[in-house]
Amino acid sequence: MSEYRIQGATGEWEVVIGLEVHAQVTSKAKLFSGAATAFGAEPNSQVSLIDAAMPGMLPVPNRECIRQAVRTGMAIDAEINKWSRFDRKNYFYADLPQGYQISQLYHPLVGEGRLEIQLDDKDPENTKTIGIERIHVEQDAGKLMHDQHPTMSYVDLNRSGVALMEIVSRPDMRSPAEAGAYVRKLRTILRYVGSCDGNMEEGSMRADVNVSVRRPGEPFGTRTETKNVNSVRFVMATIEHEANRQVDLIESGGKVVQETRLFDPDTGTTRSMRSKEDAHDYRYFPDPDLLPLVLEDAFLDECRASLPELPDAKRHRYENGLGLSAYNAGILTAEVETARWFEELLVQTAKAQGKDDADVAKQAANWLTSELFGALNKVGKGLDDSPVSPAAGAELLALIGDGTISGSIAKQVLEKMLETGDGAAAIVEREGLKQESDTGAIEAAIDAVMAANADKVEEYRGGKDKLFGFFVGQTMKAMQGKANPQVVNELLKTKLG
Amino acid sequence: MSDNANDVTELGVAAIRDGVAKGDFSAREVAEAFNANVAAAGELNAFIVATPDMALEAAGRVDADRAAGKALGKMAGVPIGMKDLFATNGVQTTAASHILEGFSPQYESTVSQKLWDAGAGMLGKLNLDQFAMGSSNETSYFGNVISPWRRNDGGNAPLAPGGSSGGSSSAVAARLCPAATGTDTGGSIRQPAAFTGITGIKPTYGRCSRWGIVAFASSLDQAGPMARDVRDCAIMLEAMAGFDPKDATSLDMPVPEWEAGLTADMKGKKVGIPREYRMDGMDADVAKSWEDGIAWLRDAGAEIVDISLPHTKYALPAYYIIAPAEASSNLARYDGVRYGLRDLPEGAGLQDMYAATRAAGFGAEVKRRILIGTYVLSAGFYDAYYTQAQKVRTLISHDFKNAFTECDVILAPTTPSASFALGEKSGDPLEMYLNDVFSVPASLAGLPAMSVPAGLNREGLPLGLQIIGNAFDEQGVLNAGLALEQRAGFTAKPEKWW
C-alpha cells in the first residue's frame, strides 16, 4: 500500500490516528449488578436498584465481565495486570445515575498489547502491527430520549451499568484504510473470543477517533477526538474529513485546538462539541466501594485455556496446513461464523468421501467461497440462515467428487437445494441429473454432432484447434449437460483425430 | 401492668431476650412499654418516624414462635431504634435530609434485615446528623436531637447527644429503646455513646454489610450497636455482622460468638497507652477518667504498656480530606432525577435543576463537605490533598500494626470533653471537628473500637473510655470493655425531664 498523504497547498501532510474502541462485553448481567443486558428491551425494564443508584446500593464486580476482558487481553497478546483497580469518574448527567462512572484510570486490567492488520487482501505478507496501550473495563451510561415529550427528556437506564471494554490503541495508524482495517480486525478478534458481539449498529462497538496531522517525520501535531463513531465506514470518513479540515486550517494560518468533536453521518463532516477549556474535571479517585481486583493464576489459566484458535493462527493453518489460497484463507477466517461453518463442512466432506481434511479442503473452500456464497446471495440469505447445512453441502461435494455429477450440474443441484431444502442425492435422483459416463451414449452424441457439422470437422482437421471447444459444447448440449466432461474430451480427441 | 411496663424499659437486650424466653413477660408487653416511652419523648426529638405497629408485629411473631415452641433468635423480643441511615422497606428513609424527605425504599438494608431475622422489632427511625455528617446532631433537617442529660448547674441548657448517631444515643440513654443501631465513620457511634453514658462498638471495617446504608464515606462507614452495656453490644453485634456478597468490602469470615466469649479477666493481656493521645491542655476530668481506666484494667490483671502512635496528629486532617472526598462523590446521586426532592424552576434546564435541587435539599454542613471533597479531588490539588491523605492513612495503619506487636488492646479517652450545649460549637466547624480527634485514627485504620461509660465529670455529665483493638479482635475489645464496665460501676442515668 502506498503511503497515504494529504496534498496540501504547501506540501504533503501525514495523518496520525489513534482509536479508543468501546466494546460492550458479552455477558448476561451488567458489570456491577445482576440486571439483564439484552438489546432492544422495553425502556427501564432492565434496571436494578444498583443501576438506578438508589441510596445505599453497592457495586459488586461481575466475574464473567472481568473474565471476558482478560480473555480479550490475552487474544491481543497483552500483559494482564493481576492487580488492577476501579476508579470513579465524576460528572453530572441525567443518564448517569450515580453521578460517576466506575472505570479504571490509574490501574487498568489489561496493559500493553498489539494487533496485526493486513494492508492488502491479496498479499498476506503485507501487514502492520498496531500497538494497543491498554484495555480497561467500565460502566456504560443510560440513554436520554428527547422525542417523547415536548419539553422534557426521558431517561432509559437499560444500558446503565452494562460492561464496556475500552480498548485504547497507540497512535500507530497513518491512513483511513489502516484505521478501517484495525477496527475490522479488532471486531473479528472480539467475535472469535466471544467477548463482544461487535454489532456496531446496536452500539455494541463504537470508536472515539483521535486525529492529528504533521509534516512527514515531524513531531505529532495537536489532536482532536471525535466521539462515538459507530461504523467502520464512518471511522474512515471521520479521519478523511478531520485530517483535511486540520490541513486546511493550518495552511490558512490557523491552529488546531484540542477538542472533542462529533461526526455527522448525514454530511460526512465533524463539528466541535466542546473545547479543552470546557472539559470536565472528572475528579478521578479509587472507588472506595470496591477492593482492588486481584487475579489468581488459576483464573488466568482458565481464561487462557478457554481461548479459541484466533484468526491469524487459523489463517496460517488454512494456508499452510490445508493448502488453501491466501485469498480463500482470508475470506474464510474473517468472520468466526464462516470459519466455523467451513470447518464443519470440511469434517463432513472428508467423512463423506473417506479422505483426509487436507485432501478435500480446496474443494470445500472453493465451493463455499465461489458457489455457496453466490447462491445464498441470490436468494438474499447468509450462512447464518442458510437452508443448506454443512452436512448437506458435504453430500453435494461427495457427488461431484465421485463423478456422479459434474460441476455445472452441481450448480443446478445447489439452486434446487436452496429452493426445496432437499438433499443433493435425492434431487439428482429425482431430476435425473446423474452424469453420463457411458461411452456408447456419448459416442453416439458425438457422431451426431460431427455429422451435423461436417464443415467444422473439416476446418478443425485443417488446423483450426480452437474449434475443439465448440465440439465439447455441442456434445454436452446434446447430452443435456449430463455427460462426464473428461470422457467427452477423450472421445472427441480420438474421433476428431 | 403499668409498673411492670416501667420495669421492662429499664432492662437491656440480654435481660429482655432472657425474660421473653423464660416467659417473665411477653415480647408484646416489652414493645408496648417502649412504644409508650417513645411516644412520650417528643421533646428529645430522637425519632424522625415512630413505627409502633412494626414493633408490635415483630413482638407478636416472637410470642407466637415461643408459644409454638420454636427456637428464638438472638434478639427475640427486643425492640430497637433504627438509625435513619439504614434503608427500611416501605418506611421513610431520609438520612435526616430534606433531599430524601418522603423517600420510601423498596428494599431493606442487610443489617436491619439481619436484626429482624434475629427477632428484633423496630420502634422507629432515629434522628441523626444529616448524611451522618456532624458531631452534635445539629445538622439534621428534622431538627436537633436533645440529650436527656443535663448539667448539674441547674441551668437546663439543652445538651448535644453527640453525633452523628445522636438519635440513637439519646434514645438509648433515655430508655426509649434498649438498644439502637449506629454507624461510625469517624466516631459517630463512640462519641455519642460517650456523651450519653451508654456503650457502643464500631466493629472491624467489613464486619457489617454496608448494603442499604446511605453512604457517607464508603471506606470508613461501619455499622455497629449502641446499647446499655457491653454484653448487649456483643449480642446485637452478633446479629448484625456477617459476610454479605452484596458488599464487595464485606469480610468473608465467620461471625464469632462474642457473647459466649465474654470475660473480664485481663490476665496475660497487655494494654497499650498511646502517649500521643496525651495532649496539652487536656480536660482534667477526661485525664482523670483515663487514669481510672488504666487502674481498672491493671486491677483486672492486665499489664499496662506505653506505646507510640507517632502519626496521630495527622489523622484528623487526613480524615477531613478522605471522608469529604468520598462524600462529594457518594452524594452526587441525589440529583433530583430519579427519587427524592426535585426542584425544577419554571423553564429550567438540567443544570438548573441540579443546582436548585441540591441547594434546597442539602444542609450547610453537607454542602461544606461536598465543597471540600470536590476541591481536594480536583485537578491540580488531588496529589497535594487526597494522595497525601491516603499516605497518612497508610502510616496510621502501620502505627497501629506496630503498636499491636507490643499490646493486645489500646486504652484512650473516647472524646476530648464531655457533651457541650447545643449551639456552643456549631458556629465553628473546626472546633466541632476536633471532637473526633481520638476516634478518627481507629476509623482510618478500620479497627474495632468501643466506648464504655467511665463516670461523670464535675458537671455531672458522662465520660467514655475507648478501647481500640486489632483487626478482627472484637472479642478482645469487648472483654477489655467488660473489665472496665465492671470496675467503673456506672449506674448514673439522666433524670427524666421530658
mmCIF file of C-alpha atoms in Angstrom, chain A residues 49 52-61 88 90 92-94 97-100 106 152 157 281 283-286 288-291, chain B residues 103 107 205 210-214 218-219 245-249 326 329-330 332-334 338-339 350 354 358 374 377-379 382 386:
data_model
loop_
_atom_site.group_PDB
_atom_site.id
_atom_site.type_symbol
_atom_site.label_atom_id
_atom_site.label_comp_id
_atom_site.label_asym_id
_atom_site.label_seq_id
_atom_site.Cartn_x
_atom_site.Cartn_y
_atom_site.Cartn_z
ATOM 1 C CA LEU A 49 -31.505 -0.870 42.324
ATOM 2 C CA ALA A 52 -30.575 3.307 39.343
ATOM 3 C CA ALA A 53 -28.135 4.345 42.108
ATOM 4 C CA MET A 54 -30.677 4.044 44.879
ATOM 5 C CA PRO A 55 -29.393 5.153 48.293
ATOM 6 C CA GLY A 56 -27.151 2.584 49.942
ATOM 7 C CA MET A 57 -26.688 0.402 46.874
ATOM 8 C CA LEU A 58 -23.245 -1.066 46.256
ATOM 9 C CA PRO A 59 -21.437 -2.396 43.176
ATOM 10 C CA VAL A 60 -20.105 -5.956 43.135
ATOM 11 C CA PRO A 61 -17.895 -6.896 40.172
ATOM 12 C CA ARG A 88 -14.680 6.823 39.835
ATOM 13 C CA ASN A 90 -17.235 12.059 38.470
ATOM 14 C CA PHE A 92 -23.275 15.052 36.436
ATOM 15 C CA TYR A 93 -25.591 13.956 33.679
ATOM 16 C CA ALA A 94 -29.124 12.652 33.653
ATOM 17 C CA PRO A 97 -27.464 7.809 37.953
ATOM 18 C CA GLN A 98 -24.512 7.522 40.339
ATOM 19 C CA GLY A 99 -23.091 10.869 39.332
ATOM 20 C CA TYR A 100 -19.931 8.972 38.464
ATOM 21 C CA TYR A 106 -4.851 4.501 37.146
ATOM 22 C CA MET A 152 -38.829 17.137 28.839
ATOM 23 C CA LEU A 157 -31.426 3.153 32.188
ATOM 24 C CA ASP A 281 -12.688 17.947 35.744
ATOM 25 C CA ARG A 283 -12.004 14.172 39.820
ATOM 26 C CA TYR A 284 -10.941 10.551 39.347
ATOM 27 C CA PHE A 285 -10.235 8.680 42.555
ATOM 28 C CA PRO A 286 -10.212 4.997 43.574
ATOM 29 C CA PRO A 288 -13.990 3.119 47.871
ATOM 30 C CA ASP A 289 -16.866 0.676 47.408
ATOM 31 C CA LEU A 290 -14.585 -1.778 45.644
ATOM 32 C CA LEU A 291 -11.426 -3.554 46.665
ATOM 33 C CA PHE B 103 -38.261 8.657 50.215
ATOM 34 C CA TYR B 107 -35.597 -2.696 49.948
ATOM 35 C CA TYR B 205 -14.344 -2.429 58.779
ATOM 36 C CA ARG B 210 -22.887 -1.548 54.176
ATOM 37 C CA TRP B 211 -25.575 -2.651 51.694
ATOM 38 C CA GLY B 212 -28.614 -0.485 52.173
ATOM 39 C CA ILE B 213 -26.919 2.061 54.423
ATOM 40 C CA VAL B 214 -26.963 5.541 52.918
ATOM 41 C CA SER B 218 -17.560 4.256 51.909
ATOM 42 C CA SER B 219 -14.047 3.321 53.019
ATOM 43 C CA PRO B 245 -21.979 -10.928 48.906
ATOM 44 C CA LYS B 246 -23.782 -7.702 48.030
ATOM 45 C CA ASP B 247 -20.996 -5.631 49.628
ATOM 46 C CA ALA B 248 -17.633 -6.056 47.904
ATOM 47 C CA THR B 249 -15.823 -4.782 51.021
ATOM 48 C CA GLU B 326 -15.728 10.185 49.185
ATOM 49 C CA SER B 329 -18.879 11.572 45.064
ATOM 50 C CA ASN B 330 -21.299 9.417 47.083
ATOM 51 C CA ALA B 332 -23.747 13.017 43.588
ATOM 52 C CA ARG B 333 -26.653 10.607 43.099
ATOM 53 C CA TYR B 334 -29.027 12.981 44.847
ATOM 54 C CA ARG B 338 -34.953 9.576 39.989
ATOM 55 C CA TYR B 339 -36.125 9.957 43.595
ATOM 56 C CA LEU B 350 -30.865 20.081 33.608
ATOM 57 C CA TYR B 354 -29.315 20.084 39.747
ATOM 58 C CA ARG B 358 -29.151 20.336 45.698
ATOM 59 C CA THR B 374 -14.772 18.382 45.380
ATOM 60 C CA LEU B 377 -10.171 15.797 44.284
ATOM 61 C CA SER B 378 -9.938 18.474 41.631
ATOM 62 C CA ALA B 379 -7.196 18.674 39.032
ATOM 63 C CA TYR B 382 -5.522 15.826 44.064
ATOM 64 C CA TYR B 386 -6.076 13.242 48.504
#
